[in-house]
Amino acid sequence: MPAAGTASHCPYCALQCAMTLTPGGPAAGRTTPDAGPAGALGIEGREFPTNGGALCRKGFSAAELLDHPERITAPLVRGADGDLAPAPWDEVLDLVADRARSIRARHGADAVAVFGSGGLTNEKAYQLGKFARLALGTSRIDYNGRFCMSSAAAAGNRAFGLDRGLPFPLADLGGAGTILMLGSNVADTMPPFVRHLEGARDAGGLIVVDPRRSATARLTAEGGGLHLQPTPGTDLALLLGISHVVAADGFADEAYLDARTQGRDAVARSLAAWWPERVQSVTGVPAALIREAAHRLGAAARAARAGGPRVYVLTGRGVEQHANGTDTTTAAINLALLLGLPGTTAGGYGTLTGQGNGQGGREHGQKSDQLPGYRKITDPAHRAHVAEAWGVDESLIPGPGVPATELLHTLGMPGGARMLFVHGANVAVSAPDAARVVDGLRALDFLVVADFFLSETAAEADVVLPVLQWAEEEGTMTNLEGRVLRRRRAAEPPAGARSELWILAELARRLDAPGRYPVDPREVFAELRRASRGGLADYSGIDYADLDAGAERYWPCPAGAEPAGTPRLFLDRFAHPDGRARLVAVKPGPVPAGDAGGQRGPRRRAPGSGTGARGHVLTLLTGRLLEHYQSGTQTRRVAGLAAAQPEARAELNPATAAACGVSDGDSVALENAQGRIVVRAVLSPDLRPDSVFVPFHFPGTGSANLLTTTATDPHSFMPAFKNSRVTLTPLGAEVAP
Amino acid sequence: MTAAEHVVVIGFGPVAARLVEELLPRVEAGTLRLTVLGAEPHAAYNRVLVAEVGTGRATAGRISLADAGELTAAGVDVRLGTAVRRVDRSRRLVLLEDGGAVAYDRLVFATGARPVVPTLRGLDFTPHVEPRLPGGVVALRDLDDAGALLPVVRSGGRVVILGGGILGVEAALAVQEQGGQAVLVHHGGHPLSRALDDDAGRLLGSLLCAAGVEVVLRAKAVAVRHGAGFEGLELDDGTVVAGDLLVLSVGVRARGELAEGCGLVVERGIRVDRNLRADTEDRVFAIGDCAAVEGRGPSGLIGPGWTQAAWLAGYLAARPLDAAPPAGGPEPADDGLAPLPPEPAAVLLLKARGIDLSTGGDPTPGPWHEGPERVAVWADPRAGRYCKMVTRDGVLTGFTAIGMPRTAAELVLLYERGTELPADRSTLFRLDDAGAPAAARPAGPGDVLCRCSGATHGEVAAALDAGCATVEEVGSSCRAGTGCGGCKEQIEAMLRAAAPLPA
């Protein structure tokens, strides 16, 4: 490892793998599968508890984007000819401020909205939330974490009184003998995570729940554990079935439930109705497998309490991105509580954050109902504290806004926003019912997008503001463990790009905004510490100097507390006032129309069998490929990654394909009330015959989110990404997607 | 504002409990009064699991579905141990055995079903009263029955089960697995003779024997012999099946006498229309095992009852009395009320630890059957496996799967959804294949070896050629093995293969 490198972390997912960045270093010119034209910066994996020195190919190749030919290096303004053209910063900022001012004057402050990101540093996320409330005076700010963590956050807050993705260090998983992993495909989404599953696999105790035999589900093969493959949309019933067996067969930890929880009796009664055979008929998971999983968990938890290997229950987007995502996550938490795990040294429950700063991004004021430090925007004491930290009168802080899906689906409509700032997100590809979002973007009076590439969203903008990439900036990120990490600058940005902190400061000045807008991330972080002090996500005891010295800092980290920070939450008490965790009885709701499952439906015939040329109705599963991140704005521009996975595809079970008359590589159309996409079919026995998988990283006719519905969870407002019904029509081999 | 409507529910079984649960928010909001009259001393429990309690696998507390104290605190008038004498519809009163009376605005019968007592000497088989069974004879329908069975199982006693239907088979297996000796007496040629074809039935019979259950087939019982307690079941050929306890499992009959007594039509159950109404004034309803929806007999399964309960709660809210039209009159055009979902076709899933059996529809047509059905069969009885799929136009009309749990789970879904099967039926037979279809194709140099880095077999081979001798060296050369670490064993194998042979 080169001695002179800069220690930082990966730009992509929440694992935030540690890496060493070396200008012109040995790795920079090396020919690797992904290197393409050598980047100016060398990247090497760095030893760190989360990634153990490993990186995946997304991280290895990230430097290619720094001096990428498509990088935007000057502000762009849409001219009278309709094209985006470079313009000087002063002129552009004047224009943006002028439009914000005039639209606010004409339509009210809430006509200007802000859409943030879980990819922004803590400093930028914090400053963006303050800018929205104080400089724009709008309540309308939300962020793409709503598509990510919101269901788990709602369920975690309901159960524990506090939500931190993993309430324990990730490396704790290494000591586990049994891990139940629901709806998370870490082997593709964050490959270095897989090393933490080795202990459980060696013990035969990795239990993966996924309707797809994903790369992670395959880790259970050859004695690694169990794969439960429910029909899509039935995770909640499956969890109730496992919990039923745990309770009925005497594996519940009664002493723990008595001492540390409330609500057990109501949950026990609700579970009595979900015996394994009933659950089998709902989920398609054999009753024997439900019992085996439950007995394995129950026996392992009992052993863990006596000092044996630990037991964990983990959830991911696969169970959370549903209209009942919060309740499904609650069912997973109930199971962990019945097993006596959370807040003990025997194991626990956690959710796997997706975005790089999905954790910090939601704690410091980008959420429509929250202020920094995970404070509530409706709580007078919380508002007063933040107002003081911001140096403004409390009355200047607007009330709660609207969650992401509502914000995006009302753009340009009566009562909706007329001007929108987008920072670090590509909603034209990543939001549900994407066509409706694009229509909304086009209906706006004015769209401002801050990005370093002309994303599909930026391409719709009136103004594009070129910003810095990860290796060009300083700041902090909070990883999936709630550990605060330093992002460090190792490369010079292009001359025309600017930090978002500078942009916000310049705009605030032009708007005569109350509050302070420093451009130095250290100063912003110092204010963030004060603003978060005493909140649930208390960062007041964290400073750059400690982090730079290698200190581990997990929030909450109140100033002056010893030891600093909280690697493991809830060991003494949960965060509800009485210190007890809540079990909350949940059950699957009536199956909504157009959703999967349910009653014996109308009989369908295969195309070509005489009647009914309407094609096959399947459940759409969306998800990720190893090679790409989010909407692909970055990874689709990395030559090696784009070459490996150049386009979207529809993965189909061969039996389904045969019934539809589709061969491997044929084009197929998938459509429903939201829209239609055309992609190539890839046949895979990993899919259940009732589902089709489409990765969501691609734009245009292959954009999976053209098909996702606008239904949202009533608690978290998470969109139901994972369970849309689509009709498949074969287009044959000749039609190019 | 008119006073809140008063709904009285007769019965407090699982279906009534679901109705109460669904109505509870309205009770708490003060827009509904609710009274529940339960004849048993317990609040609702999951009757499906009574055998689990009777054999000691579960405790009564663990199958409880409702808590009377909590419901009372929430404002529900819960009366346990309260039997109803009769219903006076003209005065809208429920008259209780204890002499009391409860007035109602709307009445829901959720009286369930009672076990059929077979016509055997030694038993009182009067059909229209609660069974009065002699000591040592139980029906395994309620917690008292479970309480009688448990000590016999615990002491390793002999339990004779009369009736080889699904509940009888489940009870026999549970008794056997929990340490008792089960004797299953069945009139047919094989157990589950109404639901299984001959081959499947024979396999089930042999699996029961292998589990230790004594199976007596083609048996016509004629008498119950008593001494101090139960002594034996006498068959028509004069043999006596001895045992310590007799479990009757020969079916149930809707409890319809109260409804009949107040002038409602009772056939196989209390006749209700598609809106679950038993009268023409929109005041009296029936749900669950006592209800014959549009004249169809109750299924005896819990699922349809729960669906009816949830639906009825929605109906009562959407159509309060002052707004509801009389039955048969025009329905309100647009109050957002979806019709009661059609009852799904019955599927039997055997609740047992050692035997995996699912069956549904009519699985009796054989492979050479000349009707329109296509029939596919896989049979390997010595291995405990049997599977049959009967389809019409590709959609299941009947199926059975024994010893093939994944196939069974899939067939249940396909059957309930009416989804067309894969043209190649063997796809479904193979779901339980332990040696699942592994890609046998040898990897080529262009195939990816390390998923995380994208390094190919060719690149790793080149690294080895260039002199890399350890996984770490291969990693620093081409990054293979530096991500999740899942391919390290493969790289080690390549290193071993490439290593020079020891001298």
mmCIF file of N, CA and C in Angstrom, chain B residues 309-388:
data_model
loop_
_atom_site.group_PDB
_atom_site.id
_atom_site.type_symbol
_atom_site.label_atom_id
_atom_site.label_comp_id
_atom_site.label_asym_id
_atom_site.label_seq_id
_atom_site.Cartn_x
_atom_site.Cartn_y
_atom_site.Cartn_z
ATOM 1 N N ALA B 309 -65.773 -12.841 8.072
ATOM 2 C CA ALA B 309 -65.791 -11.946 9.233
ATOM 3 C C ALA B 309 -65.266 -10.564 8.857
ATOM 4 N N ALA B 310 -64.116 -10.556 8.144
ATOM 5 C CA ALA B 310 -63.530 -9.268 7.765
ATOM 6 C C ALA B 310 -64.466 -8.519 6.819
ATOM 7 N N TRP B 311 -65.071 -9.267 5.927
ATOM 8 C CA TRP B 311 -65.949 -8.621 4.959
ATOM 9 C C TRP B 311 -67.198 -8.071 5.642
ATOM 10 N N LEU B 312 -67.744 -8.852 6.573
ATOM 11 C CA LEU B 312 -68.969 -8.418 7.245
ATOM 12 C C LEU B 312 -68.727 -7.141 8.051
ATOM 13 N N ALA B 313 -67.549 -7.044 8.662
ATOM 14 C CA ALA B 313 -67.235 -5.817 9.406
ATOM 15 C C ALA B 313 -67.303 -4.614 8.477
ATOM 16 N N GLY B 314 -66.773 -4.781 7.269
ATOM 17 C CA GLY B 314 -66.827 -3.697 6.288
ATOM 18 C C GLY B 314 -68.261 -3.394 5.881
ATOM 19 N N TYR B 315 -69.051 -4.442 5.732
ATOM 20 C CA TYR B 315 -70.449 -4.266 5.329
ATOM 21 C C TYR B 315 -71.220 -3.503 6.395
ATOM 22 N N LEU B 316 -71.036 -3.910 7.661
ATOM 23 C CA LEU B 316 -71.781 -3.258 8.747
ATOM 24 C C LEU B 316 -71.444 -1.780 8.833
ATOM 25 N N ALA B 317 -70.176 -1.464 8.518
ATOM 26 C CA ALA B 317 -69.773 -0.057 8.566
ATOM 27 C C ALA B 317 -70.332 0.707 7.377
ATOM 28 N N ALA B 318 -70.305 0.055 6.205
ATOM 29 C CA ALA B 318 -70.707 0.767 4.985
ATOM 30 C C ALA B 318 -72.228 0.923 4.899
ATOM 31 N N ARG B 319 -72.954 -0.024 5.495
ATOM 32 C CA ARG B 319 -74.409 0.034 5.368
ATOM 33 C C ARG B 319 -75.076 0.022 6.737
ATOM 34 N N PRO B 320 -75.008 1.108 7.437
ATOM 35 C CA PRO B 320 -75.715 1.168 8.713
ATOM 36 C C PRO B 320 -77.212 0.978 8.471
ATOM 37 N N LEU B 321 -77.906 0.569 9.522
ATOM 38 C CA LEU B 321 -79.325 0.217 9.394
ATOM 39 C C LEU B 321 -80.160 1.318 8.752
ATOM 40 N N ASP B 322 -79.887 2.553 9.151
ATOM 41 C CA ASP B 322 -80.746 3.618 8.643
ATOM 42 C C ASP B 322 -80.497 3.883 7.165
ATOM 43 N N ALA B 323 -79.448 3.251 6.596
ATOM 44 C CA ALA B 323 -79.174 3.483 5.183
ATOM 45 C C ALA B 323 -79.353 2.229 4.338
ATOM 46 N N ALA B 324 -79.464 1.070 5.013
ATOM 47 C CA ALA B 324 -79.443 -0.169 4.236
ATOM 48 C C ALA B 324 -80.788 -0.458 3.600
ATOM 49 N N PRO B 325 -80.765 -0.893 2.349
ATOM 50 C CA PRO B 325 -82.012 -1.293 1.696
ATOM 51 C C PRO B 325 -82.357 -2.712 2.125
ATOM 52 N N PRO B 326 -83.596 -3.099 2.009
ATOM 53 C CA PRO B 326 -83.944 -4.470 2.338
ATOM 54 C C PRO B 326 -83.306 -5.436 1.356
ATOM 55 N N ALA B 327 -83.053 -6.661 1.835
ATOM 56 C CA ALA B 327 -82.470 -7.659 0.954
ATOM 57 C C ALA B 327 -83.380 -7.861 -0.239
ATOM 58 N N GLY B 328 -82.792 -8.084 -1.369
ATOM 59 C CA GLY B 328 -83.582 -8.289 -2.568
ATOM 60 C C GLY B 328 -83.902 -6.988 -3.272
ATOM 61 N N GLY B 329 -83.876 -5.890 -2.537
ATOM 62 C CA GLY B 329 -84.100 -4.593 -3.150
ATOM 63 C C GLY B 329 -82.843 -4.151 -3.862
ATOM 64 N N PRO B 330 -82.887 -2.985 -4.476
ATOM 65 C CA PRO B 330 -81.701 -2.506 -5.177
ATOM 66 C C PRO B 330 -80.569 -2.212 -4.192
ATOM 67 N N GLU B 331 -79.354 -2.608 -4.542
ATOM 68 C CA GLU B 331 -78.198 -2.330 -3.697
ATOM 69 C C GLU B 331 -77.789 -0.878 -3.925
ATOM 70 N N PRO B 332 -77.269 -0.234 -2.894
ATOM 71 C CA PRO B 332 -76.737 1.108 -3.113
ATOM 72 C C PRO B 332 -75.705 1.052 -4.226
ATOM 73 N N ALA B 333 -75.753 2.006 -5.105
ATOM 74 C CA ALA B 333 -74.952 1.909 -6.315
ATOM 75 C C ALA B 333 -73.455 2.015 -6.030
ATOM 76 N N ASP B 334 -73.084 2.971 -5.200
ATOM 77 C CA ASP B 334 -71.655 3.249 -5.135
ATOM 78 C C ASP B 334 -71.237 3.599 -3.716
ATOM 79 N N ASP B 335 -71.193 2.589 -2.838
ATOM 80 C CA ASP B 335 -70.673 2.875 -1.507
ATOM 81 C C ASP B 335 -69.309 2.224 -1.309
ATOM 82 N N GLY B 336 -68.672 1.864 -2.412
ATOM 83 C CA GLY B 336 -67.297 1.370 -2.345
ATOM 84 C C GLY B 336 -67.170 -0.002 -1.728
ATOM 85 N N LEU B 337 -68.276 -0.723 -1.570
ATOM 86 C CA LEU B 337 -68.218 -2.021 -0.921
ATOM 87 C C LEU B 337 -67.977 -3.102 -1.979
ATOM 88 N N ALA B 338 -66.821 -3.774 -1.868
ATOM 89 C CA ALA B 338 -66.536 -4.854 -2.800
ATOM 90 C C ALA B 338 -67.359 -6.068 -2.410
ATOM 91 N N PRO B 339 -67.730 -6.909 -3.368
ATOM 92 C CA PRO B 339 -68.498 -8.100 -3.003
ATOM 93 C C PRO B 339 -67.651 -9.067 -2.188
ATOM 94 N N LEU B 340 -68.331 -9.916 -1.431
ATOM 95 C CA LEU B 340 -67.625 -10.957 -0.680
ATOM 96 C C LEU B 340 -66.800 -11.790 -1.656
ATOM 97 N N PRO B 341 -65.473 -11.927 -1.392
ATOM 98 C CA PRO B 341 -64.652 -12.688 -2.340
ATOM 99 C C PRO B 341 -65.165 -14.118 -2.453
ATOM 100 N N PRO B 342 -65.079 -14.696 -3.638
ATOM 101 C CA PRO B 342 -65.521 -16.085 -3.787
ATOM 102 C C PRO B 342 -64.654 -16.991 -2.921
ATOM 103 N N GLU B 343 -65.268 -18.033 -2.420
ATOM 104 C CA GLU B 343 -64.534 -18.945 -1.553
ATOM 105 C C GLU B 343 -63.494 -19.706 -2.371
ATOM 106 N N PRO B 344 -62.251 -19.682 -1.938
ATOM 107 C CA PRO B 344 -61.259 -20.402 -2.731
ATOM 108 C C PRO B 344 -61.524 -21.901 -2.671
ATOM 109 N N ALA B 345 -61.107 -22.598 -3.716
ATOM 110 C CA ALA B 345 -61.274 -24.042 -3.740
ATOM 111 C C ALA B 345 -60.521 -24.642 -2.569
ATOM 112 N N ALA B 346 -61.114 -25.653 -1.983
ATOM 113 C CA ALA B 346 -60.518 -26.214 -0.773
ATOM 114 C C ALA B 346 -59.228 -26.956 -1.088
ATOM 115 N N VAL B 347 -58.246 -26.707 -0.260
ATOM 116 C CA VAL B 347 -56.969 -27.404 -0.347
ATOM 117 C C VAL B 347 -56.698 -27.991 1.020
ATOM 118 N N LEU B 348 -56.278 -29.239 1.064
ATOM 119 C CA LEU B 348 -55.933 -29.844 2.347
ATOM 120 C C LEU B 348 -54.423 -29.899 2.477
ATOM 121 N N LEU B 349 -53.922 -29.348 3.563
ATOM 122 C CA LEU B 349 -52.503 -29.455 3.883
ATOM 123 C C LEU B 349 -52.411 -30.188 5.205
ATOM 124 N N LEU B 350 -51.817 -31.353 5.197
ATOM 125 C CA LEU B 350 -51.741 -32.151 6.411
ATOM 126 C C LEU B 350 -50.815 -31.470 7.412
ATOM 127 N N LYS B 351 -51.346 -31.162 8.609
ATOM 128 C CA LYS B 351 -50.501 -30.558 9.645
ATOM 129 C C LYS B 351 -49.813 -31.682 10.406
ATOM 130 N N ALA B 352 -48.593 -31.979 10.031
ATOM 131 C CA ALA B 352 -47.864 -33.069 10.673
ATOM 132 C C ALA B 352 -46.387 -32.818 10.490
ATOM 133 N N ARG B 353 -45.613 -33.320 11.445
ATOM 134 C CA ARG B 353 -44.178 -33.066 11.340
ATOM 135 C C ARG B 353 -43.514 -34.012 10.341
ATOM 136 N N GLY B 354 -43.919 -35.274 10.363
ATOM 137 C CA GLY B 354 -43.158 -36.270 9.621
ATOM 138 C C GLY B 354 -43.634 -36.530 8.200
ATOM 139 N N ILE B 355 -44.867 -36.163 7.896
ATOM 140 C CA ILE B 355 -45.411 -36.477 6.578
ATOM 141 C C ILE B 355 -45.830 -35.180 5.909
ATOM 142 N N ASP B 356 -45.353 -34.995 4.688
ATOM 143 C CA ASP B 356 -45.717 -33.787 3.965
ATOM 144 C C ASP B 356 -46.738 -34.162 2.910
ATOM 145 N N LEU B 357 -47.960 -33.693 3.072
ATOM 146 C CA LEU B 357 -49.024 -34.051 2.130
ATOM 147 C C LEU B 357 -49.893 -32.837 1.845
ATOM 148 N N SER B 358 -50.107 -32.577 0.572
ATOM 149 C CA SER B 358 -51.039 -31.529 0.159
ATOM 150 C C SER B 358 -51.916 -32.096 -0.942
ATOM 151 N N THR B 359 -53.173 -31.739 -0.919
ATOM 152 C CA THR B 359 -54.048 -32.202 -1.994
ATOM 153 C C THR B 359 -55.175 -31.201 -2.170
ATOM 154 N N GLY B 360 -55.675 -31.118 -3.381
ATOM 155 C CA GLY B 360 -56.754 -30.185 -3.646
ATOM 156 C C GLY B 360 -57.546 -30.605 -4.862
ATOM 157 N N GLY B 361 -58.774 -30.110 -4.943
ATOM 158 C CA GLY B 361 -59.615 -30.396 -6.091
ATOM 159 C C GLY B 361 -59.906 -31.884 -6.221
ATOM 160 N N ASP B 362 -60.053 -32.343 -7.442
ATOM 161 C CA ASP B 362 -60.348 -33.757 -7.680
ATOM 162 C C ASP B 362 -59.126 -34.431 -8.295
ATOM 163 N N PRO B 363 -58.368 -35.164 -7.464
ATOM 164 C CA PRO B 363 -57.163 -35.793 -7.998
ATOM 165 C C PRO B 363 -57.398 -37.225 -8.474
ATOM 166 N N THR B 364 -58.659 -37.616 -8.629
ATOM 167 C CA THR B 364 -58.884 -39.037 -8.893
ATOM 168 C C THR B 364 -58.671 -39.473 -10.345
ATOM 169 N N PRO B 365 -58.819 -38.608 -11.357
ATOM 170 C CA PRO B 365 -58.594 -39.127 -12.709
ATOM 171 C C PRO B 365 -57.186 -39.720 -12.848
ATOM 172 N N GLY B 366 -57.097 -40.877 -13.486
ATOM 173 C CA GLY B 366 -55.802 -41.527 -13.676
ATOM 174 C C GLY B 366 -55.165 -41.096 -14.976
ATOM 175 N N PRO B 367 -53.935 -41.529 -15.210
ATOM 176 C CA PRO B 367 -53.201 -41.081 -16.397
ATOM 177 C C PRO B 367 -53.892 -41.441 -17.717
ATOM 178 N N TRP B 368 -54.683 -42.531 -17.729
ATOM 179 C CA TRP B 368 -55.343 -42.950 -18.974
ATOM 180 C C TRP B 368 -56.792 -42.508 -19.009
ATOM 181 N N HIS B 369 -57.145 -41.682 -18.088
ATOM 182 C CA HIS B 369 -58.481 -41.107 -18.007
ATOM 183 C C HIS B 369 -58.875 -40.510 -19.361
ATOM 184 N N GLU B 370 -60.120 -40.745 -19.768
ATOM 185 C CA GLU B 370 -60.501 -40.355 -21.128
ATOM 186 C C GLU B 370 -61.214 -39.019 -21.210
ATOM 187 N N GLY B 371 -61.343 -38.322 -20.109
ATOM 188 C CA GLY B 371 -61.995 -37.019 -20.138
ATOM 189 C C GLY B 371 -61.059 -35.971 -20.724
ATOM 190 N N PRO B 372 -61.445 -34.709 -20.593
ATOM 191 C CA PRO B 372 -60.632 -33.630 -21.148
ATOM 192 C C PRO B 372 -59.367 -33.352 -20.332
ATOM 193 N N GLU B 373 -59.237 -33.960 -19.163
ATOM 194 C CA GLU B 373 -58.113 -33.620 -18.314
ATOM 195 C C GLU B 373 -56.821 -34.290 -18.781
ATOM 196 N N ARG B 374 -55.755 -33.561 -18.564
ATOM 197 C CA ARG B 374 -54.427 -34.139 -18.759
ATOM 198 C C ARG B 374 -53.906 -34.506 -17.380
ATOM 199 N N VAL B 375 -53.316 -35.677 -17.250
ATOM 200 C CA VAL B 375 -52.896 -36.149 -15.932
ATOM 201 C C VAL B 375 -51.425 -36.542 -15.981
ATOM 202 N N ALA B 376 -50.650 -35.982 -15.075
ATOM 203 C CA ALA B 376 -49.233 -36.334 -14.989
ATOM 204 C C ALA B 376 -48.967 -36.887 -13.595
ATOM 205 N N VAL B 377 -48.204 -37.979 -13.521
ATOM 206 C CA VAL B 377 -47.980 -38.659 -12.241
ATOM 207 C C VAL B 377 -46.504 -38.951 -12.054
ATOM 208 N N TRP B 378 -46.040 -38.751 -10.865
ATOM 209 C CA TRP B 378 -44.711 -39.223 -10.468
ATOM 210 C C TRP B 378 -44.923 -40.066 -9.218
ATOM 211 N N ALA B 379 -44.462 -41.315 -9.256
ATOM 212 C CA ALA B 379 -44.666 -42.161 -8.084
ATOM 213 C C ALA B 379 -43.384 -42.899 -7.759
ATOM 214 N N ASP B 380 -42.978 -42.809 -6.516
ATOM 215 C CA ASP B 380 -41.814 -43.558 -6.034
ATOM 216 C C ASP B 380 -42.129 -43.907 -4.583
ATOM 217 N N PRO B 381 -43.132 -44.809 -4.399
ATOM 218 C CA PRO B 381 -43.683 -44.992 -3.054
ATOM 219 C C PRO B 381 -42.660 -45.490 -2.034
ATOM 220 N N ARG B 382 -41.716 -46.296 -2.460
ATOM 221 C CA ARG B 382 -40.719 -46.766 -1.489
ATOM 222 C C ARG B 382 -39.915 -45.595 -0.931
ATOM 223 N N ALA B 383 -39.763 -44.547 -1.740
ATOM 224 C CA ALA B 383 -39.063 -43.350 -1.258
ATOM 225 C C ALA B 383 -40.030 -42.377 -0.598
ATOM 226 N N GLY B 384 -41.294 -42.787 -0.490
ATOM 227 C CA GLY B 384 -42.263 -41.923 0.183
ATOM 228 C C GLY B 384 -42.746 -40.778 -0.670
ATOM 229 N N ARG B 385 -42.652 -40.916 -1.993
ATOM 230 C CA ARG B 385 -43.012 -39.792 -2.849
ATOM 231 C C ARG B 385 -44.099 -40.152 -3.843
ATOM 232 N N TYR B 386 -45.003 -39.221 -3.989
ATOM 233 C CA TYR B 386 -46.067 -39.385 -4.976
ATOM 234 C C TYR B 386 -46.579 -37.998 -5.348
ATOM 235 N N CYS B 387 -46.801 -37.798 -6.624
ATOM 236 C CA CYS B 387 -47.333 -36.502 -7.046
ATOM 237 C C CYS B 387 -48.199 -36.685 -8.274
ATOM 238 N N LYS B 388 -49.355 -36.062 -8.263
ATOM 239 C CA LYS B 388 -50.226 -36.104 -9.433
ATOM 240 C C LYS B 388 -50.752 -34.700 -9.710
#
